[in-house]
Every structure is written in structure tokens, then in C-alpha cells.
PDB file of C-alpha atoms in Angstrom:
ATOM      1  CA  GLU P  28      81.077 116.485 105.928  1.00 75.00           C
ATOM      2  CA  LEU P  29      83.650 115.734 103.004  1.00 84.00           C
ATOM      3  CA  LYS P  30      82.818 112.908 101.006  1.00 91.00           C
ATOM      4  CA  VAL P  31      84.434 110.734  98.476  1.00 95.00           C
ATOM      5  CA  GLU P  32      82.248 108.291  97.014  1.00 97.00           C
ATOM      6  CA  GLN P  33      82.847 105.299  94.436  1.00 97.00           C
ATOM      7  CA  ASN P  34      80.070 103.787  92.172  1.00 95.00           C
ATOM      8  CA  PRO P  35      79.820 100.852  92.002  1.00 95.00           C
ATOM      9  CA  LEU P  36      81.247  99.497  95.106  1.00 95.00           C
ATOM     10  CA  PHE P  37      81.333  95.951  93.567  1.00 96.00           C
ATOM     11  CA  LEU P  38      81.668  94.926  90.093  1.00 96.00           C
ATOM     12  CA  SER P  39      81.913  91.647  88.455  1.00 97.00           C
ATOM     13  CA  MET P  40      82.270  91.753  84.898  1.00 95.00           C
ATOM     14  CA  GLN P  41      83.240  89.346  81.666  1.00 96.00           C
ATOM     15  CA  GLU P  42      86.936  89.545  80.173  1.00 97.00           C
ATOM     16  CA  GLY P  43      86.813  91.457  77.039  1.00 97.00           C
ATOM     17  CA  LYS P  44      83.983  94.091  78.330  1.00 97.00           C
ATOM     18  CA  ASN P  45      84.054  97.537  78.793  1.00 97.00           C
ATOM     19  CA  TYR P  46      83.120  99.369  81.850  1.00 96.00           C
ATOM     20  CA  THR P  47      83.264 103.027  83.788  1.00 96.00           C
ATOM     21  CA  ILE P  48      83.375 103.371  86.984  1.00 96.00           C
ATOM     22  CA  TYR P  49      82.931 106.791  89.144  1.00 97.00           C
ATOM     23  CA  CYS P  50      84.392 108.757  91.889  1.00 97.00           C
ATOM     24  CA  ASN P  51      82.385 111.608  93.198  1.00 97.00           C
ATOM     25  CA  TYR P  52      83.550 113.997  95.751  1.00 95.00           C
ATOM     26  CA  SER P  53      82.014 116.866  97.970  1.00 93.00           C
ATOM     27  CA  THR P  54      84.578 119.370  98.443  1.00 86.00           C
ATOM     28  CA  THR P  55      86.918 121.757  96.209  1.00 85.00           C
ATOM     29  CA  SER P  56      89.839 119.861  94.689  1.00 83.00           C
ATOM     30  CA  ASP P  57      92.034 120.050  91.940  1.00 79.00           C
ATOM     31  CA  ARG P  58      93.963 116.941  92.254  1.00 90.00           C
ATOM     32  CA  LEU P  59      92.792 113.493  92.297  1.00 94.00           C
ATOM     33  CA  TYR P  60      94.421 110.101  92.763  1.00 95.00           C
ATOM     34  CA  TRP P  61      93.826 106.386  91.860  1.00 97.00           C
ATOM     35  CA  TYR P  62      95.231 103.503  93.497  1.00 97.00           C
ATOM     36  CA  ARG P  63      94.949  99.810  92.979  1.00 97.00           C
ATOM     37  CA  GLN P  64      95.262  97.091  95.785  1.00 97.00           C
ATOM     38  CA  ASP P  65      95.577  93.512  95.209  1.00 97.00           C
ATOM     39  CA  PRO P  66      93.993  91.158  97.927  1.00 93.00           C
ATOM     40  CA  GLY P  67      96.736  91.452 101.226  1.00 92.00           C
ATOM     41  CA  LYS P  68      98.963  93.794  99.635  1.00 95.00           C
ATOM     42  CA  SER P  69      99.583  97.713  99.818  1.00 95.00           C
ATOM     43  CA  LEU P  70      98.235 100.447  97.551  1.00 96.00           C
ATOM     44  CA  GLU P  71      99.937 101.032  94.216  1.00 95.00           C
ATOM     45  CA  SER P  72      99.677 104.141  92.408  1.00 94.00           C
ATOM     46  CA  LEU P  73      97.863 104.378  89.095  1.00 96.00           C
ATOM     47  CA  PHE P  74      97.112 107.767  88.156  1.00 95.00           C
ATOM     48  CA  VAL P  75      97.530 111.401  89.415  1.00 94.00           C
ATOM     49  CA  LEU P  76      94.886 113.929  87.886  1.00 94.00           C
ATOM     50  CA  LEU P  77      96.004 117.204  88.435  1.00 89.00           C
ATOM     51  CA  SER P  78      93.495 119.385  86.537  1.00 87.00           C
ATOM     52  CA  ASN P  79      89.934 119.908  85.130  1.00 88.00           C
ATOM     53  CA  GLY P  80      89.751 117.858  82.156  1.00 90.00           C
ATOM     54  CA  ALA P  81      93.143 115.841  82.843  1.00 92.00           C
ATOM     55  CA  VAL P  82      93.204 112.412  81.279  1.00 95.00           C
ATOM     56  CA  LYS P  83      95.551 109.718  81.863  1.00 96.00           C
ATOM     57  CA  GLN P  84      95.902 106.229  80.299  1.00 97.00           C
ATOM     58  CA  GLU P  85      97.675 102.905  81.147  1.00 96.00           C
ATOM     59  CA  GLY P  86      97.160 100.223  79.151  1.00 96.00           C
ATOM     60  CA  ARG P  87      93.424  99.026  79.481  1.00 97.00           C
ATOM     61  CA  LEU P  88      92.698 101.706  81.973  1.00 98.00           C
ATOM     62  CA  MET P  89      91.627 105.483  81.318  1.00 98.00           C
ATOM     63  CA  ALA P  90      91.123 107.994  84.288  1.00 98.00           C
ATOM     64  CA  SER P  91      89.749 111.472  83.771  1.00 97.00           C
ATOM     65  CA  LEU P  92      88.905 114.339  86.077  1.00 96.00           C
ATOM     66  CA  ASP P  93      86.042 117.204  86.003  1.00 95.00           C
ATOM     67  CA  THR P  94      86.706 119.336  88.702  1.00 92.00           C
ATOM     68  CA  LYS P  95      83.638 121.561  88.106  1.00 93.00           C
ATOM     69  CA  ALA P  96      81.490 118.455  88.230  1.00 94.00           C
ATOM     70  CA  ARG P  97      83.633 116.969  91.145  1.00 94.00           C
ATOM     71  CA  LEU P  98      83.733 113.588  89.176  1.00 96.00           C
ATOM     72  CA  SER P  99      86.393 111.238  87.961  1.00 97.00           C
ATOM     73  CA  THR P 100      86.072 108.481  86.032  1.00 97.00           C
ATOM     74  CA  LEU P 101      88.048 105.317  85.653  1.00 97.00           C
ATOM     75  CA  HIS P 102      87.268 103.604  82.125  1.00 98.00           C
ATOM     76  CA  ILE P 103      87.966  99.877  81.758  1.00 97.00           C
ATOM     77  CA  THR P 104      88.505  98.734  78.152  1.00 97.00           C
ATOM     78  CA  ALA P 105      88.203  94.903  77.120  1.00 97.00           C
ATOM     79  CA  ALA P 106      88.775  93.595  80.684  1.00 97.00           C
ATOM     80  CA  VAL P 107      91.308  91.008  81.432  1.00 97.00           C
ATOM     81  CA  HIS P 108      91.379  88.787  84.673  1.00 96.00           C
ATOM     82  CA  ASP P 109      94.707  90.504  85.725  1.00 96.00           C
ATOM     83  CA  LEU P 110      92.578  93.644  86.405  1.00 97.00           C
ATOM     84  CA  SER P 111      90.665  91.836  89.226  1.00 97.00           C
ATOM     85  CA  ALA P 112      91.878  94.217  92.525  1.00 97.00           C
ATOM     86  CA  THR P 113      90.130  96.973  94.381  1.00 97.00           C
ATOM     87  CA  TYR P 114      90.493 100.346  93.246  1.00 97.00           C
ATOM     88  CA  PHE P 115      90.248 103.467  95.369  1.00 97.00           C
ATOM     89  CA  CYS P 116      90.139 107.040  94.521  1.00 97.00           C
ATOM     90  CA  ALA P 117      91.582 109.702  96.653  1.00 96.00           C
ATOM     91  CA  VAL P 118      91.124 113.568  96.848  1.00 94.00           C
ATOM     92  CA  ASP P 119      93.303 116.160  97.925  1.00 89.00           C
ATOM     93  CA  PRO P 120      91.107 118.672  99.522  1.00 86.00           C
ATOM     94  CA  LEU P 121      91.753 122.463  99.003  1.00 81.00           C
ATOM     95  CA  PRO P 122      92.228 124.530 102.146  1.00 78.00           C
ATOM     96  CA  PRO P 123      90.479 124.841 104.707  1.00 75.00           C
ATOM     97  CA  GLN P 124      89.154 121.495 104.485  1.00 73.00           C
ATOM     98  CA  GLY P 125      92.445 120.138 103.381  1.00 76.00           C
ATOM     99  CA  GLY P 126      96.225 121.295 103.079  1.00 78.00           C
ATOM    100  CA  SER P 127      99.413 119.032 103.864  1.00 84.00           C
ATOM    101  CA  GLU P 128      98.810 116.617 101.163  1.00 88.00           C
ATOM    102  CA  LYS P 129      96.179 114.785 103.330  1.00 91.00           C
ATOM    103  CA  LEU P 130      94.225 112.506 101.045  1.00 93.00           C
ATOM    104  CA  VAL P 131      90.553 111.731 101.631  1.00 94.00           C
ATOM    105  CA  PHE P 132      89.764 107.985 100.158  1.00 96.00           C
ATOM    106  CA  GLY P 133      86.856 106.451  99.021  1.00 96.00           C
ATOM    107  CA  LYS P 134      85.700 103.052 100.316  1.00 96.00           C
ATOM    108  CA  GLY P 135      87.293 101.134  97.031  1.00 96.00           C
ATOM    109  CA  MET P 136      85.629  99.170  94.348  1.00 96.00           C
ATOM    110  CA  LYS P 137      86.231  95.481  94.336  1.00 96.00           C
ATOM    111  CA  LEU P 138      86.536  94.664  90.423  1.00 97.00           C
ATOM    112  CA  THR P 139      86.414  90.746  89.569  1.00 97.00           C
ATOM    113  CA  VAL P 140      86.887  90.054  85.849  1.00 97.00           C
ATOM    114  CA  ASN P 141      85.765  86.319  85.100  1.00 95.00           C
ATOM    115  CA  PRO P 142      87.389  84.283  82.059  1.00 88.00           C
TER     116      PRO P 142
ATOM    117  CA  ASN K  30     115.654 102.388  97.424  1.00 66.00           C
ATOM    118  CA  ALA K  31     113.796 100.653 100.082  1.00 79.00           C
ATOM    119  CA  GLY K  32     110.664 103.042 100.081  1.00 94.00           C
ATOM    120  CA  VAL K  33     108.454 102.961 102.801  1.00 97.00           C
ATOM    121  CA  THR K  34     109.212  99.881 105.508  1.00 97.00           C
ATOM    122  CA  GLN K  35     106.808  98.986 107.700  1.00 98.00           C
ATOM    123  CA  THR K  36     107.501  96.656 110.718  1.00 97.00           C
ATOM    124  CA  PRO K  37     106.053  94.333 111.948  1.00 97.00           C
ATOM    125  CA  LYS K  38     103.592  92.678 109.354  1.00 97.00           C
ATOM    126  CA  PHE K  39     101.480  90.992 111.548  1.00 97.00           C
ATOM    127  CA  ARG K  40     100.886  91.232 115.264  1.00 97.00           C
ATOM    128  CA  ILE K  41      98.472  89.900 117.766  1.00 97.00           C
ATOM    129  CA  LEU K  42      97.906  91.778 121.073  1.00 97.00           C
ATOM    130  CA  LYS K  43      95.520  91.270 123.861  1.00 97.00           C
ATOM    131  CA  ILE K  44      93.218  93.823 125.325  1.00 98.00           C
ATOM    132  CA  GLY K  45      95.431  96.456 127.293  1.00 97.00           C
ATOM    133  CA  GLN K  46      98.308  95.785 125.910  1.00 97.00           C
ATOM    134  CA  SER K  47     100.443  98.433 124.109  1.00 97.00           C
ATOM    135  CA  MET K  48     102.778  98.261 120.872  1.00 97.00           C
ATOM    136  CA  THR K  49     104.408 100.489 118.293  1.00 98.00           C
ATOM    137  CA  LEU K  50     104.112 100.063 114.675  1.00 98.00           C
ATOM    138  CA  GLN K  51     107.312 101.123 112.788  1.00 98.00           C
ATOM    139  CA  CYS K  52     107.406 103.216 109.827  1.00 98.00           C
ATOM    140  CA  THR K  53     110.659 104.237 108.032  1.00 98.00           C
ATOM    141  CA  GLN K  54     111.134 105.914 104.600  1.00 97.00           C
ATOM    142  CA  ASP K  55     114.472 106.724 102.783  1.00 96.00           C
ATOM    143  CA  MET K  56     113.091 108.963 100.194  1.00 95.00           C
ATOM    144  CA  ASN K  57     113.724 111.916 102.033  1.00 95.00           C
ATOM    145  CA  HIS K  58     110.025 112.737 102.359  1.00 95.00           C
ATOM    146  CA  ASN K  59     108.664 115.335 104.575  1.00 94.00           C
ATOM    147  CA  TYR K  60     105.211 114.421 104.661  1.00 96.00           C
ATOM    148  CA  MET K  61     104.135 111.172 106.326  1.00 97.00           C
ATOM    149  CA  TYR K  62     100.967 109.608 107.323  1.00 98.00           C
ATOM    150  CA  TRP K  63      99.239 106.547 109.341  1.00 98.00           C
ATOM    151  CA  TYR K  64      95.835 105.390 107.819  1.00 98.00           C
ATOM    152  CA  ARG K  65      94.277 102.339 108.981  1.00 98.00           C
ATOM    153  CA  GLN K  66      92.114 100.133 106.676  1.00 97.00           C
ATOM    154  CA  ASP K  67      88.830  98.497 107.686  1.00 95.00           C
ATOM    155  CA  PRO K  68      87.041  96.185 105.344  1.00 88.00           C
ATOM    156  CA  GLY K  69      84.578  97.986 102.937  1.00 85.00           C
ATOM    157  CA  MET K  70      85.663 101.499 104.546  1.00 89.00           C
ATOM    158  CA  GLY K  71      88.627 102.766 102.740  1.00 91.00           C
ATOM    159  CA  LEU K  72      91.438 104.276 104.531  1.00 96.00           C
ATOM    160  CA  LYS K  73      91.189 106.520 107.372  1.00 97.00           C
ATOM    161  CA  LEU K  74      93.802 108.911 108.748  1.00 96.00           C
ATOM    162  CA  ILE K  75      94.986 108.383 111.825  1.00 98.00           C
ATOM    163  CA  TYR K  76      97.883 111.084 112.455  1.00 98.00           C
ATOM    164  CA  TYR K  77      99.969 113.132 109.740  1.00 97.00           C
ATOM    165  CA  SER K  78     103.575 115.016 109.943  1.00 97.00           C
ATOM    166  CA  VAL K  79     104.457 117.744 107.433  1.00 95.00           C
ATOM    167  CA  GLY K  80     108.331 117.391 109.029  1.00 95.00           C
ATOM    168  CA  ALA K  81     110.501 116.544 111.777  1.00 96.00           C
ATOM    169  CA  GLY K  82     109.093 117.856 115.001  1.00 96.00           C
ATOM    170  CA  ILE K  83     105.549 118.298 113.668  1.00 96.00           C
ATOM    171  CA  THR K  84     102.503 116.125 114.016  1.00 97.00           C
ATOM    172  CA  ASP K  85      98.955 116.719 113.856  1.00 96.00           C
ATOM    173  CA  LYS K  86      95.455 114.434 114.218  1.00 96.00           C
ATOM    174  CA  GLY K  87      93.763 113.115 111.281  1.00 95.00           C
ATOM    175  CA  GLU K  88      90.192 111.770 111.251  1.00 93.00           C
ATOM    176  CA  VAL K  89      90.337 109.076 113.575  1.00 96.00           C
ATOM    177  CA  PRO K  90      93.405 109.899 116.283  1.00 98.00           C
ATOM    178  CA  ASN K  91      91.714 108.387 119.564  1.00 97.00           C
ATOM    179  CA  GLY K  92      93.779 105.676 121.162  1.00 97.00           C
ATOM    180  CA  TYR K  93      96.942 106.322 119.326  1.00 98.00           C
ATOM    181  CA  ASN K  94      99.977 108.813 119.664  1.00 98.00           C
ATOM    182  CA  VAL K  95     102.873 109.296 117.270  1.00 98.00           C
ATOM    183  CA  SER K  96     106.263 111.253 117.011  1.00 97.00           C
ATOM    184  CA  ARG K  97     108.578 112.462 114.446  1.00 98.00           C
ATOM    185  CA  SER K  98     111.976 113.106 115.632  1.00 97.00           C
ATOM    186  CA  THR K  99     113.612 112.531 112.353  1.00 97.00           C
ATOM    187  CA  THR K 100     112.576 112.993 108.634  1.00 97.00           C
ATOM    188  CA  GLU K 101     113.122 108.814 108.194  1.00 98.00           C
ATOM    189  CA  ASP K 102     110.997 107.703 110.855  1.00 98.00           C
ATOM    190  CA  PHE K 103     107.140 107.898 112.129  1.00 98.00           C
ATOM    191  CA  PRO K 104     106.144 105.300 114.761  1.00 98.00           C
ATOM    192  CA  LEU K 105     102.752 104.726 115.480  1.00 98.00           C
ATOM    193  CA  ARG K 106     102.142 104.386 119.436  1.00 98.00           C
ATOM    194  CA  LEU K 107      99.004 102.297 120.728  1.00 97.00           C
ATOM    195  CA  GLU K 108      98.224 102.562 124.236  1.00 90.00           C
ATOM    196  CA  LEU K 109      95.861 100.117 125.870  1.00 94.00           C
ATOM    197  CA  ALA K 110      94.771  98.258 123.007  1.00 96.00           C
ATOM    198  CA  ALA K 111      90.816  97.550 122.292  1.00 97.00           C
ATOM    199  CA  PRO K 112      89.150  95.434 119.819  1.00 97.00           C
ATOM    200  CA  SER K 113      88.299  98.518 117.838  1.00 97.00           C
ATOM    201  CA  GLN K 114      91.636  98.601 116.900  1.00 97.00           C
ATOM    202  CA  THR K 115      91.811  95.752 115.015  1.00 97.00           C
ATOM    203  CA  SER K 116      92.698  97.118 111.310  1.00 98.00           C
ATOM    204  CA  VAL K 117      95.319  97.049 108.552  1.00 98.00           C
ATOM    205  CA  TYR K 118      97.620  99.938 108.937  1.00 98.00           C
ATOM    206  CA  PHE K 119      99.522 101.755 106.410  1.00 98.00           C
ATOM    207  CA  CYS K 120     102.097 104.316 106.585  1.00 98.00           C
ATOM    208  CA  ALA K 121     102.859 106.736 103.564  1.00 98.00           C
ATOM    209  CA  SER K 122     104.830 109.499 102.476  1.00 97.00           C
ATOM    210  CA  THR K 123     105.066 111.833  99.605  1.00 95.00           C
ATOM    211  CA  THR K 124     107.646 114.724  98.867  1.00 92.00           C
ATOM    212  CA  GLY K 125     104.427 116.958  98.380  1.00 82.00           C
ATOM    213  CA  GLY K 126     103.648 119.018  95.441  1.00 73.00           C
ATOM    214  CA  ASN K 127     101.786 116.807  92.592  1.00 77.00           C
ATOM    215  CA  TYR K 128     103.083 113.585  93.679  1.00 81.00           C
ATOM    216  CA  GLY K 129     100.840 110.766  95.144  1.00 88.00           C
ATOM    217  CA  TYR K 130     101.874 108.740  97.990  1.00 94.00           C
ATOM    218  CA  THR K 131     104.374 105.775  98.461  1.00 95.00           C
ATOM    219  CA  PHE K 132     102.556 102.945 101.001  1.00 97.00           C
ATOM    220  CA  GLY K 133     104.328 100.459 102.983  1.00 97.00           C
ATOM    221  CA  SER K 134     103.223  96.990 102.867  1.00 97.00           C
ATOM    222  CA  GLY K 135     101.227  97.587 106.067  1.00 97.00           C
ATOM    223  CA  THR K 136     100.780  95.799 109.402  1.00 97.00           C
ATOM    224  CA  ARG K 137      97.711  93.858 109.966  1.00 97.00           C
ATOM    225  CA  LEU K 138      97.133  94.190 113.993  1.00 98.00           C
ATOM    226  CA  THR K 139      94.429  91.929 115.741  1.00 97.00           C
ATOM    227  CA  VAL K 140      93.497  92.766 119.393  1.00 97.00           C
ATOM    228  CA  VAL K 141      91.965  89.827 121.372  1.00 97.00           C
TER     229      VAL K 141
END
């Protein structure tokens, strides 16, 4: 069974602190996506990681991909309250499990950043 | 560009009723998808389409149907609504290749 597992699923942290969250997946893939969802809203694209060793940064967030370990990380630097949201990783499996750009999503990690 | 437009935003259905969730995109994307989101469960793929006239089942297709008569529109039909179909439904599209999805704003459906 194809699995995309995020760890942790809930995180409460103080402003100014750093933290890394993890996304493990059980299938062969060379594309991984990170999305952000605010409460009651839709999903917004954060990062597209397209190859082994890919690293992308936007503001206080940095994402990386290790396709050999089937692992992506999302690192938060000096957290601020505005980062509070739910973060999803999604994997685009290679055929035969995937194809047609179908993404498999993790359960999401709810982040709360406290002042 | 409007992107991906979903209607309605909210709906309450009685058990056994039917309805169609509308999804339209103006980006000329070939690939379109319907996902449902349940609390703590992430998103599950219901149906998808790789182009006009072509649709296929996803992970959780039971109780739903789709059609894709044009590139722009990908409606999701619920027949005989059940409480288990209470969820938030997202439509998404992509041009394929190395781009992620563009999501619609979602439809919150409650079946009572």
C-alpha cells in the first residue's frame, strides 16, 4: 500500500524557534510537493521538488528532497505567528503506482506558532 | 485569470438526494481532479481526467460519478447522498509536467 506519512501531525512552537518536519513516502517518486492550507481555505502551493537533492527556500521555510531515502523535510527558521497553518506534502508516484499527475497526499501537519 | 472555480461553496443535502458539484478552469489544463478532505485524513482522490472525454477512478470513487465533455468543466455528481459523503470537496487542475496543482476554493457538503 502506498503511504505518505508526515511527522509530526501536530506542532505547537514558540515564535523565534526553529523546527524540522518530515514527510516519508513508500513508493518510487522523483517529485514531491508542499502545500499550505489556512483554516477554512483552499490549498496553496509552497514548493515543487523535482529531483534528488533539490532544495527550495521561501522566506522562513526551506524544503529538501532525498529520493533515495524517500524523505522530504520542511525546515522552519525563526517561526512567526503567520506561519500557523496546516502543511501537506504530496507525492507523484512513478508508474505503475502513479501516472497522470495523480498526487498522493499526507495527512497534513497542523502548525501553531505562539507569540 | 479566475483559475479553478468551484460552486457551490456550501451545501446541505438530505440522505438520498442528489447533486452536482461544479468545477471550471480557465487555464486550458488537460488534467483535472476531484479530492475529498476529511478531518485528519489528508486528501483522497475520487476521480480524475487527463483530457476531454477521458475519466478514471481514483482511490475512493464509490457513490460518485464524473464527466468531462469540455477541457474547462469537470463536474462531480453525487447520487443518493449518504452521511459518509459529508466532507470538503476540492477540484484541482494542472498542465502536467513539473507543475503542481491549482486548487479551487472547495465545497463544504453536509449530508443529514
